[in-house]
mmCIF file of C-alpha atoms in Angstrom:
data_model
loop_
_atom_site.group_PDB
_atom_site.id
_atom_site.type_symbol
_atom_site.label_atom_id
_atom_site.label_comp_id
_atom_site.label_asym_id
_atom_site.label_seq_id
_atom_site.Cartn_x
_atom_site.Cartn_y
_atom_site.Cartn_z
ATOM 1 C CA UNK A 255 33.424 97.580 40.033
ATOM 2 C CA UNK A 256 32.628 96.887 43.597
ATOM 3 C CA UNK A 257 29.041 97.291 44.966
ATOM 4 C CA UNK A 258 28.213 99.505 48.011
ATOM 5 C CA UNK A 259 28.249 96.279 50.219
ATOM 6 C CA UNK A 260 31.445 94.994 48.968
ATOM 7 C CA UNK A 261 33.070 98.555 49.478
ATOM 8 C CA UNK A 262 31.638 98.693 53.175
ATOM 9 C CA UNK A 263 33.181 95.366 53.787
ATOM 10 C CA UNK A 264 36.492 96.501 52.282
ATOM 11 C CA UNK A 265 36.410 99.790 54.630
ATOM 12 C CA UNK A 266 35.831 97.705 57.730
ATOM 13 C CA UNK A 267 38.664 95.349 56.728
ATOM 14 C CA UNK A 268 40.952 98.051 55.986
ATOM 15 C CA UNK A 269 40.119 99.853 59.303
ATOM 16 C CA UNK A 270 40.193 96.809 61.063
ATOM 17 C CA UNK A 271 44.120 96.047 59.495
ATOM 18 C CA UNK A 272 44.970 99.925 60.419
ATOM 19 C CA UNK A 273 43.651 99.229 64.334
ATOM 20 C CA UNK A 274 45.737 95.930 64.268
ATOM 21 C CA UNK A 275 48.677 97.774 63.019
ATOM 22 C CA UNK A 276 48.248 100.688 65.458
ATOM 23 C CA UNK A 277 47.912 98.162 68.177
ATOM 24 C CA UNK A 278 51.245 96.677 67.084
ATOM 25 C CA UNK A 279 52.708 100.242 67.007
ATOM 26 C CA UNK A 280 51.541 101.263 70.474
ATOM 27 C CA UNK A 281 52.734 97.935 71.961
ATOM 28 C CA UNK A 282 56.220 98.428 70.436
ATOM 29 C CA UNK A 283 56.252 102.059 71.454
ATOM 30 C CA UNK A 284 55.617 100.842 74.878
ATOM 31 C CA UNK A 285 58.345 98.348 74.558
ATOM 32 C CA UNK A 286 60.740 100.971 73.233
ATOM 33 C CA UNK A 287 60.133 103.413 76.049
ATOM 34 C CA UNK A 288 60.146 100.287 78.544
ATOM 35 C CA UNK A 289 63.623 99.791 77.156
ATOM 36 C CA UNK A 290 64.767 103.535 77.057
ATOM 37 C CA UNK A 291 63.713 103.989 80.808
ATOM 38 C CA UNK A 292 65.731 100.710 81.546
ATOM 39 C CA UNK A 293 68.581 102.147 79.082
ATOM 40 C CA UNK A 294 68.477 105.500 81.359
ATOM 41 C CA UNK A 295 68.646 103.459 84.564
ATOM 42 C CA UNK A 296 71.472 101.438 83.316
ATOM 43 C CA UNK A 297 73.256 104.838 82.189
ATOM 44 C CA UNK A 298 72.786 105.615 85.998
ATOM 45 C CA UNK A 299 74.200 102.518 87.363
ATOM 46 C CA UNK A 300 76.873 102.729 85.265
ATOM 47 C CA UNK A 301 77.494 106.374 86.206
ATOM 48 C CA UNK A 302 77.566 105.089 89.881
ATOM 49 C CA UNK A 303 79.961 102.296 89.259
ATOM 50 C CA UNK A 304 82.427 104.676 87.582
ATOM 51 C CA UNK A 305 82.363 107.056 90.327
ATOM 52 C CA UNK A 306 82.596 104.043 92.661
ATOM 53 C CA UNK A 307 85.908 102.661 90.679
ATOM 54 C CA UNK A 308 87.214 106.499 90.753
ATOM 55 C CA UNK A 309 86.671 106.509 94.760
ATOM 56 C CA UNK A 310 88.566 102.866 95.300
ATOM 57 C CA UNK A 311 91.261 104.139 92.874
ATOM 58 C CA UNK A 312 91.793 107.333 95.079
ATOM 59 C CA UNK A 313 91.583 105.126 97.868
ATOM 60 C CA UNK A 314 94.066 102.546 96.581
ATOM 61 C CA UNK A 315 96.518 105.454 95.728
ATOM 62 C CA UNK A 316 96.378 106.876 99.194
ATOM 63 C CA UNK A 317 97.003 103.249 100.594
ATOM 64 C CA UNK A 318 100.080 102.726 98.106
ATOM 65 C CA UNK A 319 101.221 106.214 99.252
ATOM 66 C CA UNK A 320 101.084 105.079 103.204
ATOM 67 C CA UNK A 321 102.479 101.699 102.267
ATOM 68 C CA UNK A 322 105.535 103.529 100.828
ATOM 69 C CA UNK A 323 106.133 105.451 103.829
ATOM 70 C CA UNK A 324 105.719 102.658 106.149
ATOM 71 C CA UNK A 325 108.204 100.787 103.918
ATOM 72 C CA UNK A 326 110.676 103.662 104.030
ATOM 73 C CA UNK A 327 110.086 103.741 108.040
ATOM 74 C CA UNK A 328 110.763 100.144 108.210
ATOM 75 C CA UNK A 329 113.800 100.207 106.151
ATOM 76 C CA UNK A 330 114.905 103.472 108.604
ATOM 77 C CA UNK A 331 114.350 101.465 111.651
ATOM 78 C CA UNK A 332 116.038 98.612 110.555
ATOM 79 C CA UNK A 333 118.963 100.608 109.445
ATOM 80 C CA UNK A 334 118.843 102.125 112.906
ATOM 81 C CA UNK A 335 118.544 98.930 114.672
ATOM 82 C CA UNK A 336 121.512 97.517 112.466
ATOM 83 C CA UNK A 337 123.556 100.650 113.399
ATOM 84 C CA UNK A 338 122.880 100.276 116.980
ATOM 85 C CA UNK A 339 123.904 96.398 117.189
ATOM 86 C CA UNK A 340 126.939 97.371 115.297
ATOM 87 C CA UNK A 341 127.777 99.880 117.868
ATOM 88 C CA UNK A 342 126.711 97.285 120.534
ATOM 89 C CA UNK A 343 129.095 95.111 119.029
ATOM 90 C CA UNK A 344 131.886 97.639 119.463
ATOM 91 C CA UNK A 345 131.027 98.511 122.793
ATOM 92 C CA UNK A 346 131.029 94.881 123.700
ATOM 93 C CA UNK A 347 134.455 94.408 122.190
ATOM 94 C CA UNK A 348 135.625 97.784 124.023
ATOM 95 C CA UNK A 349 133.989 96.506 127.569
ATOM 96 C CA UNK A 350 136.236 92.892 126.682
ATOM 97 C CA UNK A 351 139.514 95.168 126.351
ATOM 98 C CA UNK A 352 138.632 96.822 129.651
ATOM 99 C CA UNK A 353 137.779 93.369 131.478
ATOM 100 C CA UNK A 354 141.188 92.436 130.135
ATOM 101 C CA UNK A 355 142.975 95.458 131.391
ATOM 102 C CA UNK A 356 141.375 94.978 134.759
ATOM 103 C CA UNK A 357 142.332 91.532 135.068
ATOM 104 C CA UNK A 358 145.927 92.381 134.265
ATOM 105 C CA UNK A 359 145.868 95.428 136.823
ATOM 106 C CA UNK A 360 144.048 93.519 139.294
ATOM 107 C CA UNK A 361 146.629 90.481 138.956
ATOM 108 C CA UNK A 362 149.373 93.228 139.075
ATOM 109 C CA UNK A 363 147.889 94.578 142.260
ATOM 110 C CA UNK A 364 147.308 91.345 143.691
ATOM 111 C CA UNK A 365 151.356 90.534 143.098
ATOM 112 C CA UNK A 366 152.190 93.835 144.805
ATOM 113 C CA UNK A 367 150.085 92.815 147.753
ATOM 114 C CA UNK A 368 151.767 89.386 148.106
ATOM 115 C CA UNK A 369 154.882 91.516 147.990
ATOM 116 C CA UNK A 370 154.076 93.629 150.754
ATOM 117 C CA UNK A 371 152.886 90.518 152.662
ATOM 118 C CA UNK A 372 149.304 91.433 152.376
ATOM 119 C CA UNK A 373 149.615 94.152 154.841
ATOM 120 C CA UNK A 374 148.227 97.934 154.621
ATOM 121 C CA UNK A 375 151.349 100.287 154.011
ATOM 122 C CA UNK A 376 150.793 103.750 154.871
ATOM 123 C CA UNK A 377 152.391 106.090 152.550
ATOM 124 C CA UNK A 378 152.660 109.216 155.088
ATOM 125 C CA UNK A 379 154.187 107.170 157.712
ATOM 126 C CA UNK A 380 156.773 106.069 155.114
ATOM 127 C CA UNK A 381 157.429 109.802 154.210
ATOM 128 C CA UNK A 382 157.683 110.817 157.933
ATOM 129 C CA UNK A 383 159.987 107.823 158.402
ATOM 130 C CA UNK A 384 162.208 108.719 155.747
ATOM 131 C CA UNK A 385 162.292 112.602 156.566
ATOM 132 C CA UNK A 386 163.115 111.319 160.192
ATOM 133 C CA UNK A 387 165.841 109.037 159.206
ATOM 134 C CA UNK A 388 167.479 111.497 156.731
ATOM 135 C CA UNK A 389 167.226 114.261 159.693
ATOM 136 C CA UNK A 390 168.976 111.757 161.769
ATOM 137 C CA UNK A 391 171.707 110.739 159.108
ATOM 138 C CA UNK A 392 172.522 114.586 158.709
ATOM 139 C CA UNK A 393 172.755 114.955 162.550
ATOM 140 C CA UNK A 394 174.486 111.781 163.695
ATOM 141 C CA UNK A 395 178.284 111.089 163.712
ATOM 142 C CA UNK A 396 180.143 110.042 160.452
ATOM 143 C CA UNK A 397 180.538 106.246 160.678
ATOM 144 C CA UNK A 398 181.257 104.552 156.908
ATOM 145 C CA UNK A 399 179.601 101.113 157.695
ATOM 146 C CA UNK A 400 176.903 102.889 159.388
ATOM 147 C CA UNK A 401 176.206 105.242 156.840
ATOM 148 C CA UNK A 402 175.943 102.313 154.253
ATOM 149 C CA UNK A 403 173.567 100.297 156.255
ATOM 150 C CA UNK A 404 171.678 103.454 156.912
ATOM 151 C CA UNK A 405 171.488 104.802 153.297
ATOM 152 C CA UNK A 406 170.525 100.839 152.503
ATOM 153 C CA UNK A 407 167.816 101.274 154.988
ATOM 154 C CA UNK A 408 166.597 104.410 153.598
ATOM 155 C CA UNK A 409 166.570 102.819 150.164
ATOM 156 C CA UNK A 410 164.859 100.019 150.974
ATOM 157 C CA UNK A 411 161.891 102.399 152.566
ATOM 158 C CA UNK A 412 161.999 104.496 149.698
ATOM 159 C CA UNK A 413 161.467 101.469 147.517
ATOM 160 C CA UNK A 414 158.811 100.501 149.728
ATOM 161 C CA UNK A 415 157.080 104.193 149.367
ATOM 162 C CA UNK A 416 157.453 103.906 145.280
ATOM 163 C CA UNK A 417 155.868 100.539 145.602
ATOM 164 C CA UNK A 418 152.858 102.061 147.409
ATOM 165 C CA UNK A 419 152.550 104.959 144.904
ATOM 166 C CA UNK A 420 152.477 102.475 142.257
ATOM 167 C CA UNK A 421 149.855 100.237 143.732
ATOM 168 C CA UNK A 422 147.956 103.779 144.313
ATOM 169 C CA UNK A 423 148.243 104.364 140.641
ATOM 170 C CA UNK A 424 147.305 101.013 139.771
ATOM 171 C CA UNK A 425 144.055 101.495 142.204
ATOM 172 C CA UNK A 426 143.237 104.676 140.465
ATOM 173 C CA UNK A 427 143.660 103.118 137.154
ATOM 174 C CA UNK A 428 141.598 100.117 137.927
ATOM 175 C CA UNK A 429 139.199 102.876 139.407
ATOM 176 C CA UNK A 430 139.152 104.891 136.079
ATOM 177 C CA UNK A 431 138.925 101.623 134.112
ATOM 178 C CA UNK A 432 135.805 100.485 136.075
ATOM 179 C CA UNK A 433 134.124 104.062 135.612
ATOM 180 C CA UNK A 434 135.003 103.983 132.072
ATOM 181 C CA UNK A 435 133.353 100.263 131.539
ATOM 182 C CA UNK A 436 130.533 101.541 133.759
ATOM 183 C CA UNK A 437 130.039 104.113 131.391
ATOM 184 C CA UNK A 438 130.270 101.590 128.548
ATOM 185 C CA UNK A 439 127.606 99.418 129.995
ATOM 186 C CA UNK A 440 124.974 102.310 130.886
ATOM 187 C CA UNK A 441 125.434 103.163 127.152
ATOM 188 C CA UNK A 442 125.030 99.465 126.260
ATOM 189 C CA UNK A 443 121.678 99.239 128.340
ATOM 190 C CA UNK A 444 120.797 102.532 126.597
ATOM 191 C CA UNK A 445 121.381 101.058 123.416
ATOM 192 C CA UNK A 446 119.722 97.974 124.202
ATOM 193 C CA UNK A 447 116.609 99.903 125.593
ATOM 194 C CA UNK A 448 116.589 102.100 122.341
ATOM 195 C CA UNK A 449 116.548 98.561 120.134
ATOM 196 C CA UNK A 450 113.901 97.165 122.091
ATOM 197 C CA UNK A 451 111.784 100.050 121.508
ATOM 198 C CA UNK A 452 112.764 100.336 117.763
ATOM 199 C CA UNK A 453 112.053 96.585 117.639
ATOM 200 C CA UNK A 454 108.462 97.426 119.022
ATOM 201 C CA UNK A 455 108.054 99.867 116.410
ATOM 202 C CA UNK A 456 109.558 97.655 113.647
ATOM 203 C CA UNK A 457 106.669 95.250 114.795
ATOM 204 C CA UNK A 458 103.874 97.791 114.638
ATOM 205 C CA UNK A 459 105.086 99.144 111.499
ATOM 206 C CA UNK A 460 105.153 95.334 110.214
ATOM 207 C CA UNK A 461 101.607 94.691 111.689
ATOM 208 C CA UNK A 462 100.212 98.156 109.821
ATOM 209 C CA UNK A 463 102.045 97.213 106.778
ATOM 210 C CA UNK A 464 100.315 93.829 106.710
ATOM 211 C CA UNK A 465 96.839 95.711 107.293
ATOM 212 C CA UNK A 466 97.557 98.073 104.307
ATOM 213 C CA UNK A 467 98.612 95.205 102.249
ATOM 214 C CA UNK A 468 95.659 93.579 103.170
ATOM 215 C CA UNK A 469 93.479 96.469 102.468
ATOM 216 C CA UNK A 470 95.241 97.257 99.006
ATOM 217 C CA UNK A 471 94.314 93.459 97.942
ATOM 218 C CA UNK A 472 90.741 93.979 99.309
ATOM 219 C CA UNK A 473 90.627 97.327 97.111
ATOM 220 C CA UNK A 474 92.202 95.218 93.896
ATOM 221 C CA UNK A 475 89.231 92.874 94.389
ATOM 222 C CA UNK A 476 86.639 95.447 94.916
ATOM 223 C CA UNK A 477 88.157 97.255 91.974
ATOM 224 C CA UNK A 478 87.880 94.211 89.653
ATOM 225 C CA UNK A 479 84.218 93.514 90.729
ATOM 226 C CA UNK A 480 83.297 97.218 89.932
ATOM 227 C CA UNK A 481 85.041 96.518 86.717
ATOM 228 C CA UNK A 482 83.313 93.387 85.922
ATOM 229 C CA UNK A 483 79.946 95.180 86.842
ATOM 230 C CA UNK A 484 80.897 98.041 84.588
ATOM 231 C CA UNK A 485 81.437 95.566 81.728
ATOM 232 C CA UNK A 486 78.129 93.811 82.340
ATOM 233 C CA UNK A 487 76.273 97.333 82.359
ATOM 234 C CA UNK A 488 78.087 98.527 79.044
ATOM 235 C CA UNK A 489 77.124 95.171 77.822
ATOM 236 C CA UNK A 490 73.740 95.501 78.872
ATOM 237 C CA UNK A 491 73.414 99.227 77.439
ATOM 238 C CA UNK A 492 74.391 98.272 74.002
ATOM 239 C CA UNK A 493 72.135 95.327 74.064
ATOM 240 C CA UNK A 494 69.431 97.717 75.179
ATOM 241 C CA UNK A 495 70.333 100.311 72.333
ATOM 242 C CA UNK A 496 70.557 97.388 69.756
ATOM 243 C CA UNK A 497 66.824 95.980 70.780
ATOM 244 C CA UNK A 498 65.759 99.746 70.599
ATOM 245 C CA UNK A 499 66.933 100.254 67.145
ATOM 246 C CA UNK A 500 65.536 97.020 66.014
ATOM 247 C CA UNK A 501 62.036 97.775 67.662
ATOM 248 C CA UNK A 502 62.192 101.456 66.017
ATOM 249 C CA UNK A 503 62.893 99.723 62.698
ATOM 250 C CA UNK A 504 60.158 97.383 62.963
ATOM 251 C CA UNK A 505 57.894 100.441 64.256
ATOM 252 C CA UNK A 506 58.927 102.101 61.205
ATOM 253 C CA UNK A 507 57.759 99.351 58.820
ATOM 254 C CA UNK A 508 54.655 99.273 60.527
ATOM 255 C CA UNK A 509 54.152 102.731 60.031
ATOM 256 C CA UNK A 510 54.999 102.659 56.370
ATOM 257 C CA UNK A 511 52.378 99.822 56.272
ATOM 258 C CA UNK A 512 49.789 101.677 58.032
ATOM 259 C CA UNK A 513 50.276 104.413 55.621
ATOM 260 C CA UNK A 514 50.140 102.021 52.677
ATOM 261 C CA UNK A 515 46.774 100.673 54.383
ATOM 262 C CA UNK A 516 45.504 103.996 55.038
ATOM 263 C CA UNK A 517 46.102 105.150 51.563
ATOM 264 C CA UNK A 518 43.993 101.823 50.514
ATOM 265 C CA UNK A 519 41.278 103.052 52.950
ATOM 266 C CA UNK A 520 41.523 106.333 51.339
ATOM 267 C CA UNK A 521 40.914 104.557 47.551
ATOM 268 C CA UNK A 522 37.856 102.708 48.988
ATOM 269 C CA UNK A 523 36.471 105.550 50.755
ATOM 270 C CA UNK A 524 36.763 107.652 47.585
ATOM 271 C CA UNK A 525 35.224 104.820 45.642
ATOM 272 C CA UNK A 526 32.295 104.598 48.249
ATOM 273 C CA UNK A 527 31.790 108.383 48.072
ATOM 274 C CA UNK A 528 31.543 108.187 44.324
ATOM 275 C CA UNK A 529 29.399 105.336 44.029
ATOM 276 C CA UNK A 530 27.084 107.232 46.873
ATOM 277 C CA UNK A 531 27.395 110.146 44.747
ATOM 278 C CA UNK A 532 26.049 108.088 41.733
ATOM 279 C CA UNK A 533 23.344 106.336 43.589
ATOM 280 C CA UNK A 534 22.135 109.754 44.806
ATOM 281 C CA UNK A 535 22.155 111.289 41.201
ATOM 282 C CA UNK A 536 20.236 108.213 39.910
ATOM 283 C CA UNK A 537 17.784 108.419 42.264
ATOM 284 C CA UNK A 538 17.246 112.234 41.455
ATOM 285 C CA UNK A 539 17.406 111.284 37.867
ATOM 286 C CA UNK A 540 14.756 108.565 38.767
ATOM 287 C CA UNK A 541 12.611 110.777 41.004
ATOM 288 C CA UNK A 542 12.592 113.412 38.491
ATOM 289 C CA UNK A 543 11.657 111.167 35.748
ATOM 290 C CA UNK A 544 8.706 110.032 37.871
ATOM 291 C CA UNK A 545 7.367 113.200 38.463
ATOM 292 C CA UNK A 546 7.969 114.412 34.803
ATOM 293 C CA UNK A 547 5.972 110.987 33.996
ATOM 294 C CA UNK A 548 3.254 111.835 36.642
ATOM 295 C CA UNK A 549 2.970 115.522 35.332
ATOM 296 C CA UNK A 550 2.650 114.006 32.002
ATOM 297 C CA UNK A 551 -0.106 111.733 32.729
ATOM 298 C CA UNK A 552 -2.185 113.955 34.836
ATOM 299 C CA UNK A 553 -1.394 116.816 31.712
ATOM 300 C CA UNK A 554 -2.847 114.440 29.365
ATOM 301 C CA UNK A 555 -6.050 113.958 31.512
ATOM 302 C CA UNK A 556 -6.405 117.590 31.877
ATOM 303 C CA UNK A 557 -5.657 118.182 28.147
ATOM 304 C CA UNK A 558 -8.416 116.039 27.307
ATOM 305 C CA UNK A 559 -10.784 117.798 29.552
ATOM 306 C CA UNK A 560 -9.793 120.974 27.912
ATOM 307 C CA UNK A 561 -10.244 119.499 24.612
ATOM 308 C CA UNK A 562 -13.499 118.283 25.717
ATOM 309 C CA UNK A 563 -14.921 121.727 26.773
ATOM 310 C CA UNK A 564 -14.281 121.295 30.387
ATOM 311 C CA UNK A 565 -13.083 124.373 32.485
ATOM 312 C CA UNK A 566 -9.922 124.143 34.239
ATOM 313 C CA UNK A 567 -8.909 125.619 37.623
ATOM 314 C CA UNK A 568 -5.821 127.631 37.381
ATOM 315 C CA UNK A 569 -3.615 124.930 39.052
ATOM 316 C CA UNK A 570 -4.490 122.676 36.493
ATOM 317 C CA UNK A 571 -3.559 125.365 33.945
ATOM 318 C CA UNK A 572 -0.242 125.460 35.495
ATOM 319 C CA UNK A 573 0.144 121.758 35.162
ATOM 320 C CA UNK A 574 -0.257 122.019 31.552
ATOM 321 C CA UNK A 575 1.698 124.696 30.942
ATOM 322 C CA UNK A 576 4.482 122.777 33.078
ATOM 323 C CA UNK A 577 4.000 119.858 31.043
ATOM 324 C CA UNK A 578 4.408 122.000 27.913
ATOM 325 C CA UNK A 579 0.686 121.528 26.825
ATOM 326 C CA UNK A 580 0.265 125.445 26.718
ATOM 327 C CA UNK A 581 2.481 128.266 26.296
ATOM 328 C CA UNK A 582 3.879 130.215 29.080
ATOM 329 C CA UNK A 583 1.952 133.516 29.738
#
């Protein structure tokens, strides 16, 4: 059986072990709390990154819609330009036909001018001459030869008058052709202006498309970086959860160890109390025996005095009674 000193030494050792285990438990608890705080921060960062990814995806969707609208607008402008250029080709073909007709009519007019000798023939004057000649013919005496010559002369003048009519018609037709050609030229200029405006619009659309595509690529890169960040945070989150789990298992083991040591402590405490109680009982018994021995020794002396005829005091008589030398009253 262990002595009191050995039990006290054991108690000090066990308490020291408990204190050390508790220190380790507290250290692990602090580590767990620190990792939990870091885990909470990681979760917040992860939520922020996910929110940023959602925002970037919405921005990407809007950019895609804008690109789609601009592509459609670009296609419309290209179709408009293509249509206008086709129309321009048709106008140029028509103008070429007008130019060819004008060349023909101008050549014809030039030929007629050469025929009349380049002089200006007055239509009204020719009509008056014909009227006068017809009047003169009707009122003049009859002469067959003269009539034939006269009719031939009138026919020549009428022919010249018809020629003037033809020249006037040709001039009118030339003027009409020029007017129509001018209208087509004006229309061609308007189309050219519209094409130039559409080309400017197309350039602006292409520039905006280029900017949006560059912006789209930048968003792709940002989303990729955010996803990479998200995966890093998720990985770190799982690492922290695993670390917390390992620390919690270690703390559980330490707590179980502490309980076992505490059980050992309680055992030594019980043994110490039992030892202390035994020591007290032994001391009490020894004290009682000492008192009994002292009382016996005193009683023997007093009993001898009594036997020798000496008078005893009341207190001395009580000692004899207590020691059993005299009966109790």
